[in-house]
Tab-separated table of C-alpha atoms and ligand atoms in Angstrom:
chain	number	residue	atom	x	y	z
J	629	MET	CA	-17.025	74.858	14.781
J	630	SER	CA	-16.207	72.301	17.524
J	631	THR	CA	-12.573	71.257	18.560
J	632	ILE	CA	-11.945	67.021	18.281
J	633	LEU	CA	-8.321	67.094	18.824
J	634	ARG	CA	-6.089	69.735	20.813
J	635	VAL	CA	-2.849	69.078	21.741
J	636	GLU	CA	-0.689	71.085	24.607
J	637	ASN	CA	2.657	70.828	25.767
J	638	LEU	CA	3.033	67.403	23.984
J	639	THR	CA	6.354	66.467	24.451
J	640	LYS	CA	8.882	63.435	22.958
J	641	TYR	CA	12.063	61.666	23.731
J	642	PHE	CA	13.517	58.738	22.072
J	643	ASP	CA	16.042	57.923	24.958
J	644	SER	CA	17.172	61.520	24.977
J	645	HIS	CA	16.806	62.733	22.168
J	646	LEU	CA	13.892	65.429	22.047
J	647	VAL	CA	12.118	65.293	19.138
J	648	LEU	CA	8.990	67.255	19.668
J	649	GLY	CA	9.825	70.298	21.789
J	650	GLY	CA	6.475	71.233	22.953
J	651	ILE	CA	3.788	71.226	20.788
J	652	ASN	CA	0.408	72.797	20.628
J	653	LEU	CA	-2.413	72.834	18.482
J	654	GLU	CA	-6.053	72.262	17.984
J	655	VAL	CA	-8.106	70.443	15.571
J	656	ASN	CA	-11.854	71.252	14.923
J	657	ASN	CA	-14.795	69.525	12.926
J	658	GLN	CA	-14.055	69.056	9.753
J	659	ASP	CA	-10.653	71.195	9.998
J	660	ILE	CA	-8.178	70.224	7.362
J	661	LEU	CA	-4.706	70.417	8.828
J	662	ALA	CA	-1.686	69.613	6.726
J	663	VAL	CA	1.547	69.220	8.965
J	664	ILE	CA	4.250	70.115	6.791
J	665	GLY	CA	8.653	70.403	7.097
J	666	PRO	CA	11.548	68.427	6.376
J	667	SER	CA	12.979	65.286	6.957
J	668	GLY	CA	13.607	64.770	10.479
J	669	SER	CA	10.964	68.015	11.874
J	670	GLY	CA	9.340	65.500	14.122
J	671	LYS	CA	6.216	65.125	11.709
J	672	SER	CA	5.119	61.734	11.966
J	673	THR	CA	5.557	61.403	15.727
J	674	LEU	CA	3.273	64.054	16.481
J	675	ILE	CA	0.161	62.833	13.749
J	676	ARG	CA	1.392	59.302	15.825
J	677	CYS	CA	0.862	60.395	19.086
J	678	MET	CA	-2.538	61.388	17.863
J	679	ASN	CA	-3.702	57.853	18.125
J	680	MET	CA	-0.622	56.918	20.738
J	681	LEU	CA	0.856	54.843	18.280
J	682	GLU	CA	3.433	56.844	19.798
J	683	LEU	CA	3.072	57.707	23.752
J	684	PRO	CA	4.182	61.023	24.695
J	685	SER	CA	6.687	62.364	26.946
J	686	SER	CA	4.781	64.650	28.769
J	687	GLY	CA	2.014	66.622	27.932
J	688	SER	CA	-1.353	65.273	27.110
J	689	ILE	CA	-3.812	65.119	24.428
J	690	VAL	CA	-7.675	66.031	24.744
J	691	PHE	CA	-10.105	63.530	22.240
J	692	ASP	CA	-13.028	65.081	21.947
J	693	GLY	CA	-13.719	66.902	25.135
J	694	LYS	CA	-11.296	64.233	27.203
J	695	GLN	CA	-7.923	63.084	28.018
J	696	VAL	CA	-6.480	60.518	26.098
J	697	ILE	CA	-4.786	58.623	28.697
J	698	ASN	CA	-2.228	55.311	28.546
J	699	ALA	CA	-4.557	52.401	29.367
J	700	PHE	CA	-6.119	50.225	26.578
J	701	LYS	CA	-9.954	51.061	28.060
J	702	SER	CA	-11.936	54.251	28.885
J	703	ASN	CA	-12.638	55.107	31.877
J	704	GLU	CA	-13.767	57.448	34.088
J	705	ASN	CA	-10.210	59.762	33.535
J	706	GLY	CA	-10.484	59.313	30.319
J	707	ILE	CA	-10.584	58.392	26.614
J	708	GLY	CA	-8.411	54.448	26.495
J	709	THR	CA	-6.486	54.009	23.063
J	710	GLY	CA	-8.622	51.135	22.493
J	711	GLU	CA	-11.735	53.659	21.888
J	712	LEU	CA	-9.418	56.369	20.514
J	713	ARG	CA	-8.111	54.211	17.801
J	714	ARG	CA	-11.647	53.501	16.686
J	715	ARG	CA	-12.656	56.553	16.393
J	716	VAL	CA	-8.941	57.987	14.958
J	717	GLY	CA	-8.159	56.649	11.333
J	718	MET	CA	-4.822	55.864	10.326
J	719	VAL	CA	-3.357	55.566	6.345
J	720	PHE	CA	-0.159	55.287	6.415
J	721	GLN	CA	2.292	55.788	3.831
J	722	HIS	CA	3.640	52.112	3.144
J	723	PHE	CA	-0.314	51.378	2.812
J	724	ASN	CA	0.561	47.751	5.808
J	725	LEU	CA	-2.930	46.407	3.749
J	726	TYR	CA	-3.048	42.784	5.130
J	727	PRO	CA	-2.362	40.326	2.557
J	728	HIS	CA	-3.418	37.783	2.895
J	729	ARG	CA	-6.878	38.768	3.307
J	730	THR	CA	-8.970	40.415	-0.379
J	731	VAL	CA	-9.940	44.103	-0.832
J	732	LEU	CA	-13.462	43.319	0.595
J	733	GLU	CA	-11.752	41.243	3.247
J	734	ASN	CA	-9.487	44.369	4.534
J	735	VAL	CA	-12.528	46.712	4.297
J	736	THR	CA	-14.684	44.452	6.880
J	737	GLN	CA	-12.545	42.698	9.442
J	738	ALA	CA	-12.227	45.614	11.774
J	739	PRO	CA	-15.801	46.946	10.985
J	740	ILE	CA	-16.660	43.366	11.742
J	741	LEU	CA	-14.338	42.276	15.150
J	742	VAL	CA	-13.909	45.219	16.964
J	743	ASN	CA	-17.379	47.316	15.791
J	744	LYS	CA	-19.185	44.457	15.882
J	745	GLU	CA	-20.775	45.274	12.838
J	746	SER	CA	-22.554	42.411	11.175
J	747	VAL	CA	-21.233	40.732	8.349
J	748	GLN	CA	-23.816	41.725	5.923
J	749	ASP	CA	-23.540	45.488	7.094
J	750	ALA	CA	-19.788	45.598	7.129
J	751	THR	CA	-19.989	44.682	3.781
J	752	THR	CA	-22.995	46.802	2.233
J	753	HIS	CA	-20.719	49.690	3.773
J	754	ALA	CA	-17.535	48.086	2.443
J	755	LYS	CA	-18.616	47.929	-0.808
J	756	GLU	CA	-20.079	51.531	-0.723
J	757	LEU	CA	-15.791	53.007	0.511
J	758	LEU	CA	-14.892	50.459	-1.980
J	759	GLU	CA	-17.467	51.880	-4.731
J	760	SER	CA	-16.387	55.864	-3.818
J	761	VAL	CA	-13.213	55.674	-4.182
J	762	GLY	CA	-13.280	53.858	-7.525
J	763	LEU	CA	-12.410	50.120	-6.751
J	764	VAL	CA	-15.914	48.022	-6.629
J	765	GLU	CA	-14.505	45.913	-9.116
J	766	LYS	CA	-11.569	44.740	-7.425
J	767	ILE	CA	-12.904	43.726	-4.132
J	768	HIS	CA	-12.346	40.303	-4.217
J	769	GLU	CA	-8.407	40.596	-5.359
J	770	PHE	CA	-6.208	40.132	-2.901
J	771	PRO	CA	-3.204	43.687	-2.504
J	772	ASN	CA	-0.436	42.237	-4.717
J	773	HIS	CA	-2.775	42.556	-7.889
J	774	LEU	CA	-2.866	46.196	-7.355
J	775	SER	CA	-1.376	48.875	-7.921
J	776	GLY	CA	0.183	51.498	-5.500
J	777	GLY	CA	-2.364	53.476	-6.261
J	778	GLN	CA	-5.294	50.835	-5.633
J	779	LYS	CA	-3.451	49.722	-3.258
J	780	GLN	CA	-3.676	53.166	-1.460
J	781	ARG	CA	-7.112	53.876	-1.942
J	782	VAL	CA	-7.861	50.140	-0.418
J	783	ALA	CA	-6.190	51.820	3.082
J	784	ILE	CA	-8.568	55.252	3.026
J	785	ALA	CA	-11.893	52.569	2.686
J	786	ARG	CA	-10.553	50.630	5.580
J	787	ALA	CA	-10.469	53.492	7.821
J	788	LEU	CA	-13.252	55.029	6.639
J	789	ALA	CA	-15.248	51.700	7.996
J	790	MET	CA	-14.880	52.446	11.048
J	791	ARG	CA	-16.517	56.145	10.242
J	792	PRO	CA	-13.894	57.526	12.454
J	793	ASN	CA	-14.443	60.800	13.594
J	794	LEU	CA	-10.390	62.296	12.386
J	795	LEU	CA	-7.933	60.811	10.072
J	796	LEU	CA	-4.874	61.295	10.062
J	797	LEU	CA	-3.023	60.900	6.787
J	798	ASP	CA	0.995	60.380	6.979
J	799	GLU	CA	2.748	60.862	3.300
J	800	VAL	CA	-0.093	58.317	1.869
J	801	THR	CA	1.627	59.830	-1.227
J	802	SER	CA	4.887	59.782	-0.822
J	803	ALA	CA	5.490	55.781	-2.320
J	804	LEU	CA	3.597	56.210	-4.820
J	805	ASP	CA	4.562	56.655	-8.834
J	806	PRO	CA	3.974	59.887	-9.391
J	807	GLU	CA	1.240	58.728	-12.501
J	808	LEU	CA	-0.764	57.235	-9.645
J	809	VAL	CA	-0.406	60.377	-6.838
J	810	GLY	CA	-3.171	62.200	-8.346
J	811	GLU	CA	-5.762	58.912	-8.243
J	812	VAL	CA	-5.347	59.064	-4.296
J	813	LEU	CA	-5.401	62.935	-4.203
J	814	GLN	CA	-8.532	63.446	-5.694
J	815	VAL	CA	-10.098	61.311	-3.216
J	816	ILE	CA	-9.002	62.631	-0.603
J	817	LYS	CA	-10.397	66.209	-2.154
J	818	ARG	CA	-13.736	64.167	-2.421
J	819	LEU	CA	-13.402	63.471	1.442
J	820	ALA	CA	-12.433	66.764	2.275
J	821	ASN	CA	-15.395	67.951	0.626
J	822	GLN	CA	-17.828	66.051	2.460
J	823	GLY	CA	-16.449	67.637	5.645
J	824	MET	CA	-14.003	64.627	6.982
J	825	THR	CA	-12.032	66.135	9.756
J	826	MET	CA	-7.896	65.411	8.409
J	827	VAL	CA	-4.322	66.001	9.543
J	828	ILE	CA	-2.484	65.216	6.383
J	829	VAL	CA	1.315	65.092	6.577
J	830	THR	CA	2.619	66.120	2.854
J	831	HIS	CA	5.197	67.351	0.683
J	832	GLU	CA	2.213	68.305	-1.754
J	833	MET	CA	1.995	72.048	-1.348
J	834	ALA	CA	-0.024	72.855	-4.017
J	835	PHE	CA	-2.368	70.065	-2.326
J	836	ALA	CA	-2.121	71.543	1.157
J	837	GLY	CA	-2.985	74.779	-0.341
J	838	ASP	CA	-5.591	73.622	-1.977
J	839	VAL	CA	-7.597	70.982	0.416
J	840	ALA	CA	-6.619	72.645	3.651
J	841	ASN	CA	-8.204	75.287	5.879
J	842	LYS	CA	-4.610	75.024	8.440
J	843	VAL	CA	-0.955	74.673	7.549
J	844	ILE	CA	1.589	74.224	9.749
J	845	PHE	CA	5.408	73.819	9.267
J	846	MET	CA	7.193	71.904	12.016
J	847	GLU	CA	11.124	72.037	12.023
J	848	ASP	CA	13.682	70.380	14.579
J	849	GLY	CA	10.085	69.310	17.266
J	850	GLN	CA	8.671	72.778	16.747
J	851	ILE	CA	6.048	74.230	15.124
J	852	LYS	CA	7.308	77.094	13.511
J	853	GLU	CA	4.469	78.839	11.671
J	854	SER	CA	1.274	78.418	11.294
J	855	GLY	CA	-1.787	79.786	9.371
J	856	SER	CA	-3.948	79.867	7.087
J	857	PRO	CA	-2.376	78.174	3.122
J	858	ALA	CA	-2.314	81.649	2.284
J	859	GLU	CA	0.063	83.044	5.155
J	860	ILE	CA	1.790	79.913	5.065
J	861	LEU	CA	2.208	78.794	1.116
J	862	VAL	CA	1.637	82.360	-0.112
J	863	THR	CA	3.421	84.744	2.225
J	864	PRO	CA	5.686	82.834	4.117
J	865	SER	CA	7.407	85.173	7.026
J	866	SER	CA	10.869	82.960	8.188
J	867	GLU	CA	13.296	83.283	5.643
J	868	ARG	CA	13.639	79.318	6.781
J	869	LEU	CA	10.409	78.193	5.567
J	870	LYS	CA	10.718	80.365	2.130
J	871	LEU	CA	13.251	78.793	1.688
J	872	PHE	CA	11.667	75.121	2.354
J	873	LEU	CA	9.286	75.990	0.087
J	874	SER	CA	11.161	77.560	-2.790
J	875	ARG	CA	12.375	73.442	-2.508
J	876	HIS	CA	9.067	71.875	-2.852
J	877	LEU	CA	7.157	74.192	-4.697
J	878	ARG	CA	7.047	73.076	-8.320
N	1254	ATP	N1	10.891	55.162	17.087
N	1254	ATP	C1	12.011	55.868	16.768
N	1254	ATP	N2	13.286	55.681	17.721
N	1254	ATP	C2	14.538	56.726	17.954
N	1254	ATP	N3	14.229	57.976	17.006
N	1254	ATP	C3	13.120	57.870	16.200
N	1254	ATP	C4	12.155	57.038	16.183
N	1254	ATP	N4	10.843	57.381	15.315
N	1254	ATP	C5	11.557	58.607	14.734
N	1254	ATP	N5	12.826	58.918	15.626
N	1254	ATP	C6	13.829	60.369	15.381
N	1254	ATP	O1	12.847	61.209	15.399
N	1254	ATP	C7	12.982	62.184	14.714
N	1254	ATP	C8	11.386	63.057	13.976
N	1254	ATP	O2	11.316	61.589	13.097
N	1254	ATP	P1	10.079	61.650	12.351
N	1254	ATP	O3	10.081	59.921	11.802
N	1254	ATP	O4	8.465	62.041	13.236
N	1254	ATP	O5	10.567	62.765	11.547
N	1254	ATP	P2	9.634	63.683	10.614
N	1254	ATP	O6	8.993	64.804	10.016
N	1254	ATP	O7	8.530	62.434	9.902
N	1254	ATP	O8	10.101	62.797	9.044
N	1254	ATP	P3	10.379	62.731	7.579
N	1254	ATP	O9	9.570	63.526	6.997
N	1254	ATP	O10	11.825	61.914	6.532
N	1254	ATP	O11	9.264	62.006	7.593
N	1254	ATP	C9	14.280	62.223	13.761
N	1254	ATP	O12	14.987	62.220	14.334
N	1254	ATP	C10	13.949	60.260	14.051
N	1254	ATP	O13	14.922	60.089	13.822
N	1255	MG	MG1	7.440	61.325	8.404
């Protein structure tokens, strides 16, 4: 299985505060990597470094065999942040939809402006995606007329509209009412079954166990355990992880 993303000896400081202390991991095509760990352990910082929303302090990110460089444009030395972000989609906890654009415009904007797709092609693709997340009847609504679960499904469709090689999801259900969590998890589960490669930061342990093929447990900016969902979630080796899971498994 080919590797799409490799993180090598990644460190991140905020001022003098070490937040990521030497992370190494690999994401292969069609992997679903779940990232779990207590609040403040560095999960969001790690996933944000994966598409250079945060700049690593040292170490490297290798995407599709090329070094990621801190420059907008790709060059002979590596892949720039512009190309990286076109190929790595991200979905956030708080949706971050454009409030003054309709659902359809939210989904078509980047493909048209960034990928230079025709309006017709982008619209056709957006309608397919919105249909697949169960929102085709909402295409002309504005985001503030949607429920949280519906907004998050639009945000997922918007990320997919760029046809990313990798999708990063940072606690995409934690801002939702409990009744709305299921509809979003169902969409992610379907993407997993379709072979989408994903890194998923989540507090939903049952979901991580169900959808992921690899799980990492982070604490204090380090990967403390990694393995299959069965190894990490069912037969954890450290007392710390056992305690963490006892608080999160419902
Ligand atoms: N922009 C920032 N400036 C300074 N410190 C930051 C910044 N972002 C995060 N931190 C600090 O880095 C550490 C890791 O934060 P991060 O958001 O990555 O944790 P997390 O595991 O995602 O937590 P949560 O589960 O609460 O989302 C925390 O101590 C946090 O206070
Ligand atoms: Mg976080």
